[in-house]
XYZ file of C-alpha atoms in Angstrom:
267
model
C 12.852 -11.308 29.049
C 13.866 -9.162 26.077
C 11.825 -9.103 22.909
C 13.656 -8.716 19.624
C 12.456 -6.188 17.093
C 10.325 -7.601 14.280
C 12.460 -6.201 11.466
C 15.881 -6.039 13.083
C 18.641 -5.671 10.458
C 16.150 -5.690 7.573
C 16.358 -3.301 4.630
C 13.047 -1.993 3.310
C 12.152 0.120 0.308
C 8.855 1.999 0.571
C 7.336 3.441 -2.585
C 4.831 6.246 -2.158
C 6.499 7.170 1.117
C 5.110 10.686 1.010
C 1.522 9.501 1.422
C -0.340 8.624 4.600
C 0.023 4.852 4.210
C 3.709 5.028 3.305
C 4.326 7.411 6.212
C 2.710 5.115 8.780
C 4.379 1.969 7.460
C 7.817 3.576 7.203
C 7.757 4.817 10.794
C 6.577 1.431 12.066
C 9.185 -0.454 10.028
C 11.880 1.836 11.457
C 10.539 1.411 14.985
C 10.930 -2.338 14.544
C 14.565 -2.053 13.477
C 14.457 -1.781 9.685
C 16.660 0.526 7.659
C 14.138 2.264 5.416
C 14.693 3.770 1.993
C 11.873 6.192 1.232
C 10.949 6.623 -2.424
C 8.436 9.264 -3.413
C 7.463 11.404 -6.377
C 7.753 14.505 -4.171
C 11.192 14.549 -2.577
C 10.349 17.124 0.099
C 7.679 14.875 1.652
C 10.028 11.895 1.755
C 12.768 14.041 3.278
C 10.490 15.294 6.048
C 9.581 11.695 6.877
C 13.219 10.604 6.838
C 14.066 13.397 9.286
C 11.251 12.294 11.607
C 12.531 8.720 11.585
C 16.154 9.695 12.173
C 15.140 12.050 14.991
C 13.313 9.150 16.636
C 16.480 7.033 16.479
C 15.794 5.142 13.255
C 17.704 4.863 9.990
C 16.170 6.341 6.858
C 17.112 7.849 3.511
C 14.881 9.676 1.047
C 14.965 9.785 -2.742
C 12.790 11.156 -5.520
C 11.455 8.221 -7.529
C 8.562 8.070 -9.967
C 7.197 4.545 -9.519
C 5.764 4.672 -13.048
C 9.260 5.144 -14.502
C 10.970 1.761 -14.868
C 14.441 3.266 -15.226
C 13.998 5.466 -12.155
C 12.831 2.514 -10.057
C 15.704 0.330 -11.298
C 18.352 2.990 -10.672
C 17.080 3.666 -7.163
C 16.938 -0.040 -6.323
C 20.508 -0.489 -7.567
C 21.571 2.369 -5.289
C 19.832 0.785 -2.300
C 21.463 -2.575 -2.976
C 24.865 -0.926 -3.304
C 24.446 0.919 -0.008
C 22.725 -1.767 2.045
C 23.944 -4.958 0.406
C 20.447 -6.051 -0.571
C 16.711 -5.506 -0.103
C 14.593 -7.583 2.271
C 11.217 -5.836 1.934
C 9.579 -3.981 -0.943
C 6.372 -2.199 0.027
C 4.229 -0.299 -2.472
C 2.064 2.485 -1.038
C 1.733 4.523 -4.226
C -1.562 6.386 -4.252
C -3.847 8.176 -6.715
C -5.784 11.410 -6.568
C -9.408 10.326 -6.807
C -11.240 13.556 -7.579
C -12.038 12.662 -11.189
C -11.821 8.872 -10.824
C -14.724 8.147 -8.488
C -18.226 9.463 -7.920
C -19.294 9.116 -11.571
C -21.519 6.291 -12.916
C -19.590 3.916 -15.146
C -21.810 4.679 -18.141
C -20.937 8.378 -17.820
C -17.236 8.003 -17.029
C -14.602 9.124 -19.511
C -12.646 6.110 -20.780
C -9.278 7.679 -19.935
C -10.398 8.335 -16.367
C -11.687 4.765 -16.146
C -8.368 3.345 -17.342
C -6.063 5.626 -15.326
C -6.019 3.680 -12.034
C -5.518 0.473 -13.983
C -2.763 1.926 -16.167
C -0.985 3.787 -13.355
C -1.662 2.046 -10.050
C -1.310 -1.482 -11.395
C 1.727 -0.481 -13.465
C 3.494 0.965 -10.423
C 2.846 -2.188 -8.409
C 4.048 -4.402 -11.241
C 7.238 -2.435 -11.884
C 8.327 -2.227 -8.258
C 7.455 -5.868 -7.551
C 9.108 -7.195 -10.708
C 12.386 -5.407 -10.082
C 12.455 -6.324 -6.393
C 11.503 -9.900 -7.267
C 14.477 -10.293 -9.582
C 16.877 -9.275 -6.832
C 15.141 -11.286 -4.106
C 14.964 -14.523 -6.098
C 18.675 -14.233 -6.823
C 19.475 -14.102 -3.100
C 16.754 -16.552 -2.093
C 14.708 -14.409 0.290
C 12.531 -11.327 0.574
C 9.003 -10.003 1.028
C 6.957 -8.001 -1.495
C 3.799 -6.249 -0.263
C 1.072 -3.771 -1.163
C -2.218 -2.447 0.202
C -5.610 -2.653 -1.504
C -9.146 -1.764 -0.440
C -12.360 -3.717 -0.005
C -13.957 -2.703 -3.359
C -11.589 -5.306 -4.818
C -13.970 -7.916 -3.412
C -17.416 -6.333 -3.107
C -19.618 -4.313 -5.440
C -19.666 -0.609 -4.585
C -21.250 1.980 -6.862
C -19.402 4.915 -8.410
C -15.923 3.380 -8.027
C -14.868 3.909 -11.648
C -11.780 1.876 -12.503
C -10.400 1.934 -8.946
C -12.086 -1.304 -7.877
C -10.795 -3.060 -10.996
C -7.281 -1.816 -10.250
C -7.461 -3.128 -6.672
C -8.699 -6.518 -7.908
C -5.902 -6.642 -10.494
C -3.299 -5.937 -7.819
C -4.629 -8.782 -5.701
C -4.388 -11.095 -8.708
C -0.826 -9.869 -9.189
C -0.049 -10.744 -5.552
C -1.323 -14.308 -6.051
C 0.480 -14.849 -9.342
C 3.766 -13.376 -8.134
C 3.564 -15.540 -5.041
C 3.143 -18.805 -6.899
C 6.098 -17.928 -9.124
C 8.446 -16.489 -6.495
C 7.700 -18.653 -3.445
C 9.832 -21.572 -4.714
C 12.756 -19.104 -4.706
C 12.236 -18.088 -1.079
C 10.295 -14.880 -1.726
C 6.960 -14.178 -0.028
C 4.363 -11.961 -1.682
C 1.340 -10.777 0.279
C -0.768 -7.747 1.037
C -3.375 -6.098 3.212
C -6.938 -5.318 2.126
C -8.362 -2.638 4.370
C -11.602 -0.820 4.949
C -11.349 2.948 4.569
C -9.059 4.561 7.139
C -10.555 7.957 8.042
C -7.217 9.375 9.237
C -5.908 9.056 5.671
C -6.138 12.085 3.420
C -7.128 9.868 0.508
C -10.103 8.443 2.391
C -11.096 11.936 3.527
C -11.211 12.884 -0.145
C -12.960 9.691 -1.266
C -15.636 9.812 1.424
C -16.372 13.408 0.459
C -16.734 12.455 -3.218
C -19.143 9.610 -2.474
C -21.112 11.637 0.058
C -21.704 14.347 -2.542
C -22.744 11.738 -5.135
C -25.236 10.236 -2.648
C -26.584 13.621 -1.600
C -25.540 13.233 2.047
C -22.881 14.729 4.296
C -19.391 13.292 4.598
C -20.076 12.261 8.216
C -23.279 10.509 7.173
C -21.408 8.593 4.493
C -18.717 7.544 6.979
C -21.419 6.405 9.414
C -22.942 4.291 6.638
C -19.606 2.638 5.895
C -18.876 2.155 9.588
C -22.211 0.433 10.188
C -21.193 -2.373 7.815
C -18.287 -3.423 10.049
C -18.612 -5.849 12.960
C -16.907 -3.485 15.375
C -18.882 -0.447 14.220
C -15.724 1.513 13.608
C -13.112 1.922 10.885
C -9.446 0.893 11.060
C -6.658 3.411 11.568
C -3.458 3.930 9.622
C -1.448 2.688 12.588
C -3.476 -0.518 12.838
C -2.788 -1.129 9.157
C 0.922 -0.404 9.631
C 1.160 -2.893 12.515
C -0.398 -5.656 10.389
C 1.868 -4.855 7.434
C 4.925 -4.907 9.701
C 4.051 -8.290 11.150
C 3.477 -9.819 7.708
C 6.792 -8.369 6.523
C 8.588 -10.037 9.429
C 10.033 -13.543 9.616
C 7.410 -14.398 12.231
C 4.811 -14.392 9.444
C 6.722 -16.884 7.301
C 3.554 -18.932 6.762
C 1.697 -16.064 5.064
C 2.038 -15.907 1.279
C -0.095 -15.310 -1.778
C -2.948 -13.751 0.154
C -4.404 -10.486 1.408
C -4.857 -9.946 5.129
C -8.472 -8.967 5.742
C -8.658 -5.628 7.589
C -12.274 -4.897 6.748
C -13.302 -5.364 10.410
C -15.918 -7.843 9.244
C -17.329 -5.903 6.291
C -15.989 -8.750 4.143
C -16.440 -12.112 5.908
C -13.755 -14.701 5.083
């Protein structure tokens, strides 16, 4: 008995493709039959990923796109639609450097550093989702997705404006869903515990460990202990969940965030 690929004949745009999350999701999308268009601020990283996917037998193209630039996002999306005939999946994996954003008490944090994840991360998610949503509603189908982290739902110290940005993106997912679902477009996301094989989490854990006066490994052990399985999720586990939700087999999932906290947040 043959099993069809989850994303056979789908066209996906992945923003932030040069990062660890975008890399894992892009390769898994391609493995499941999607034609992937990789958009990243650093072209060389997206090109390396595209070459990996093509070498493995997939279909991928890379482009330099600043997800904070509305015109750049619009022009790239128009190019994708012209080449592929449409877009089925829009996935935002745009990241932020966290060195000056976390690890500082809110009362001591510079206002610009507090606002930066809200102004940049939320803006990038809004721009990419809005432009994809316009195209998808016109054709009557599509999936828009992003990834957030568990501070969107629980109180963690020294998170700066990052937790607020994650919470805002989850609100955006819900509001987009209720507006776009009647037009055949699903909007959803994944909320994950820290993935230690991600460079961002390596950086973040180090920042928080220093702020707590402990080692990075001790901080990771502390975070791990809060999960039911006493371990943290991997990038590939996240990519598998994202791929399933992006597929037609998950047609009943909309307006929500899949809980990948491994029990740290009970639903």
